[in-house]
PDB file of C-alpha atoms in Angstrom:
ATOM      1  CA  UNK A   1     -15.303  80.715 -10.418  1.00  0.00           C
ATOM      2  CA  UNK A   2     -16.048  80.377 -14.085  1.00  0.00           C
ATOM      3  CA  UNK A   3     -15.302  76.695 -13.770  1.00  0.00           C
ATOM      4  CA  UNK A   4     -17.883  76.309 -11.041  1.00  0.00           C
ATOM      5  CA  UNK A   5     -20.448  78.158 -13.100  1.00  0.00           C
ATOM      6  CA  UNK A   6     -19.735  76.053 -16.139  1.00  0.00           C
ATOM      7  CA  UNK A   7     -20.077  72.851 -14.197  1.00  0.00           C
ATOM      8  CA  UNK A   8     -23.302  73.848 -12.554  1.00  0.00           C
ATOM      9  CA  UNK A   9     -24.825  74.896 -15.859  1.00  0.00           C
ATOM     10  CA  UNK A  10     -23.986  71.654 -17.655  1.00  0.00           C
ATOM     11  CA  UNK A  11     -25.987  68.497 -17.254  1.00  0.00           C
ATOM     12  CA  UNK A  12     -23.969  65.322 -17.218  1.00  0.00           C
ATOM     13  CA  UNK A  13     -26.064  62.487 -18.489  1.00  0.00           C
ATOM     14  CA  UNK A  14     -25.231  58.801 -18.267  1.00  0.00           C
ATOM     15  CA  UNK A  15     -27.390  56.690 -20.500  1.00  0.00           C
ATOM     16  CA  UNK A  16     -27.801  52.910 -20.282  1.00  0.00           C
ATOM     17  CA  UNK A  17     -26.589  50.964 -23.314  1.00  0.00           C
ATOM     18  CA  UNK A  18     -29.205  49.769 -25.697  1.00  0.00           C
ATOM     19  CA  UNK A  19     -30.663  46.311 -25.235  1.00  0.00           C
ATOM     20  CA  UNK A  20     -29.117  45.027 -28.455  1.00  0.00           C
ATOM     21  CA  UNK A  21     -25.643  45.989 -27.357  1.00  0.00           C
ATOM     22  CA  UNK A  22     -26.381  44.530 -23.913  1.00  0.00           C
ATOM     23  CA  UNK A  23     -27.237  41.147 -25.433  1.00  0.00           C
ATOM     24  CA  UNK A  24     -24.066  41.336 -27.531  1.00  0.00           C
ATOM     25  CA  UNK A  25     -21.994  41.855 -24.408  1.00  0.00           C
ATOM     26  CA  UNK A  26     -23.692  38.939 -22.632  1.00  0.00           C
ATOM     27  CA  UNK A  27     -22.951  36.680 -25.617  1.00  0.00           C
ATOM     28  CA  UNK A  28     -19.344  37.825 -25.739  1.00  0.00           C
ATOM     29  CA  UNK A  29     -19.092  37.424 -21.969  1.00  0.00           C
ATOM     30  CA  UNK A  30     -20.404  33.856 -22.192  1.00  0.00           C
ATOM     31  CA  UNK A  31     -17.925  33.072 -24.982  1.00  0.00           C
ATOM     32  CA  UNK A  32     -15.147  34.581 -22.878  1.00  0.00           C
ATOM     33  CA  UNK A  33     -16.091  32.452 -19.852  1.00  0.00           C
ATOM     34  CA  UNK A  34     -16.216  29.340 -22.029  1.00  0.00           C
ATOM     35  CA  UNK A  35     -12.765  30.097 -23.454  1.00  0.00           C
ATOM     36  CA  UNK A  36     -11.326  30.713 -19.978  1.00  0.00           C
ATOM     37  CA  UNK A  37     -12.710  27.356 -18.786  1.00  0.00           C
ATOM     38  CA  UNK A  38     -11.195  25.582 -21.798  1.00  0.00           C
ATOM     39  CA  UNK A  39      -7.819  27.186 -21.107  1.00  0.00           C
ATOM     40  CA  UNK A  40      -7.989  26.165 -17.444  1.00  0.00           C
ATOM     41  CA  UNK A  41      -8.763  22.562 -18.410  1.00  0.00           C
ATOM     42  CA  UNK A  42      -5.904  22.536 -20.926  1.00  0.00           C
ATOM     43  CA  UNK A  43      -3.521  23.837 -18.263  1.00  0.00           C
ATOM     44  CA  UNK A  44      -4.659  21.178 -15.797  1.00  0.00           C
ATOM     45  CA  UNK A  45      -4.151  18.482 -18.425  1.00  0.00           C
ATOM     46  CA  UNK A  46      -0.638  19.781 -19.155  1.00  0.00           C
ATOM     47  CA  UNK A  47       0.239  19.713 -15.468  1.00  0.00           C
ATOM     48  CA  UNK A  48      -1.170  16.200 -15.044  1.00  0.00           C
ATOM     49  CA  UNK A  49       0.726  14.943 -18.083  1.00  0.00           C
ATOM     50  CA  UNK A  50       3.975  16.435 -16.846  1.00  0.00           C
ATOM     51  CA  UNK A  51       3.453  14.790 -13.449  1.00  0.00           C
ATOM     52  CA  UNK A  52       2.640  11.345 -14.831  1.00  0.00           C
ATOM     53  CA  UNK A  53       4.959  11.122 -17.837  1.00  0.00           C
ATOM     54  CA  UNK A  54       7.671   9.222 -15.930  1.00  0.00           C
ATOM     55  CA  UNK A  55       5.354   6.552 -14.506  1.00  0.00           C
ATOM     56  CA  UNK A  56       5.720   2.978 -15.712  1.00  0.00           C
ATOM     57  CA  UNK A  57       2.911   2.231 -18.141  1.00  0.00           C
ATOM     58  CA  UNK A  58       3.669  -1.451 -18.807  1.00  0.00           C
ATOM     59  CA  UNK A  59       0.795  -3.695 -17.790  1.00  0.00           C
ATOM     60  CA  UNK A  60       1.405  -5.902 -14.775  1.00  0.00           C
ATOM     61  CA  UNK A  61       1.234  -9.672 -15.027  1.00  0.00           C
ATOM     62  CA  UNK A  62      -2.171 -11.069 -14.390  1.00  0.00           C
ATOM     63  CA  UNK A  63      -2.580 -12.854 -11.052  1.00  0.00           C
ATOM     64  CA  UNK A  64      -4.393 -15.760 -12.691  1.00  0.00           C
ATOM     65  CA  UNK A  65      -1.420 -16.424 -14.961  1.00  0.00           C
ATOM     66  CA  UNK A  66       0.916 -16.547 -11.968  1.00  0.00           C
ATOM     67  CA  UNK A  67      -1.394 -18.861 -10.042  1.00  0.00           C
ATOM     68  CA  UNK A  68      -1.749 -21.178 -13.038  1.00  0.00           C
ATOM     69  CA  UNK A  69       2.029 -21.339 -13.435  1.00  0.00           C
ATOM     70  CA  UNK A  70       2.326 -22.233  -9.743  1.00  0.00           C
ATOM     71  CA  UNK A  71      -0.350 -24.934 -10.064  1.00  0.00           C
ATOM     72  CA  UNK A  72       1.346 -26.359 -13.146  1.00  0.00           C
ATOM     73  CA  UNK A  73       4.721 -26.533 -11.394  1.00  0.00           C
ATOM     74  CA  UNK A  74       3.152 -28.272  -8.381  1.00  0.00           C
ATOM     75  CA  UNK A  75       1.445 -30.740 -10.708  1.00  0.00           C
ATOM     76  CA  UNK A  76       4.677 -31.430 -12.571  1.00  0.00           C
ATOM     77  CA  UNK A  77       6.488 -32.026  -9.275  1.00  0.00           C
ATOM     78  CA  UNK A  78       3.786 -34.475  -8.208  1.00  0.00           C
ATOM     79  CA  UNK A  79       4.445 -36.502 -11.355  1.00  0.00           C
ATOM     80  CA  UNK A  80       8.233 -36.231 -11.495  1.00  0.00           C
ATOM     81  CA  UNK A  81       8.994 -36.807  -7.805  1.00  0.00           C
ATOM     82  CA  UNK A  82       7.592 -40.392  -7.542  1.00  0.00           C
ATOM     83  CA  UNK A  83       9.261 -41.375 -10.817  1.00  0.00           C
ATOM     84  CA  UNK A  84      12.630 -40.103  -9.648  1.00  0.00           C
ATOM     85  CA  UNK A  85      12.243 -41.863  -6.275  1.00  0.00           C
ATOM     86  CA  UNK A  86      11.372 -45.102  -8.113  1.00  0.00           C
ATOM     87  CA  UNK A  87      14.446 -44.826 -10.347  1.00  0.00           C
ATOM     88  CA  UNK A  88      16.715 -44.190  -7.364  1.00  0.00           C
ATOM     89  CA  UNK A  89      15.231 -47.122  -5.450  1.00  0.00           C
ATOM     90  CA  UNK A  90      15.626 -49.406  -8.475  1.00  0.00           C
ATOM     91  CA  UNK A  91      19.359 -48.682  -8.700  1.00  0.00           C
ATOM     92  CA  UNK A  92      20.169 -48.535  -4.994  1.00  0.00           C
ATOM     93  CA  UNK A  93      17.667 -50.989  -3.428  1.00  0.00           C
ATOM     94  CA  UNK A  94      19.925 -54.013  -3.853  1.00  0.00           C
ATOM     95  CA  UNK A  95      22.842 -52.387  -2.067  1.00  0.00           C
ATOM     96  CA  UNK A  96      20.516 -51.017   0.613  1.00  0.00           C
ATOM     97  CA  UNK A  97      19.008 -54.453   1.321  1.00  0.00           C
ATOM     98  CA  UNK A  98      22.473 -56.068   1.466  1.00  0.00           C
ATOM     99  CA  UNK A  99      23.606 -53.392   3.932  1.00  0.00           C
ATOM    100  CA  UNK A 100      20.508 -53.813   6.151  1.00  0.00           C
ATOM    101  CA  UNK A 101      20.135 -57.623   5.927  1.00  0.00           C
ATOM    102  CA  UNK A 102      23.568 -59.258   6.258  1.00  0.00           C
ATOM    103  CA  UNK A 103      22.510 -62.731   4.979  1.00  0.00           C
ATOM    104  CA  UNK A 104      20.801 -61.491   1.781  1.00  0.00           C
ATOM    105  CA  UNK A 105      22.424 -62.709  -1.438  1.00  0.00           C
ATOM    106  CA  UNK A 106      22.219 -60.355  -4.384  1.00  0.00           C
ATOM    107  CA  UNK A 107      23.002 -61.492  -7.878  1.00  0.00           C
ATOM    108  CA  UNK A 108      24.630 -58.916 -10.142  1.00  0.00           C
ATOM    109  CA  UNK A 109      22.560 -58.107 -13.226  1.00  0.00           C
ATOM    110  CA  UNK A 110      19.226 -59.340 -11.867  1.00  0.00           C
TER     111      UNK A 110
END
């Protein structure tokens, strides 16, 4: 019963913190939130780096370079093919004409 009397006779008072200390806590709270955000971003960057570290980072060949190489090879074939056909016909035309036309006389060396 003495405990009950003591408690009823005392006045418990809760006072609000002063404004200066309240502004200090809001500044520290803002700094804390900023730090937490920075740590979250750093963690995300670490995770992303660990996921992408084994990807191939060499640049791919440019499509225009491939198309130009194709065009150049087609152009070279358009020049080389008629020349090679002409050379073959020069060496084998005489024998071909003799085989097709039985009465054709072919002189060797001319």
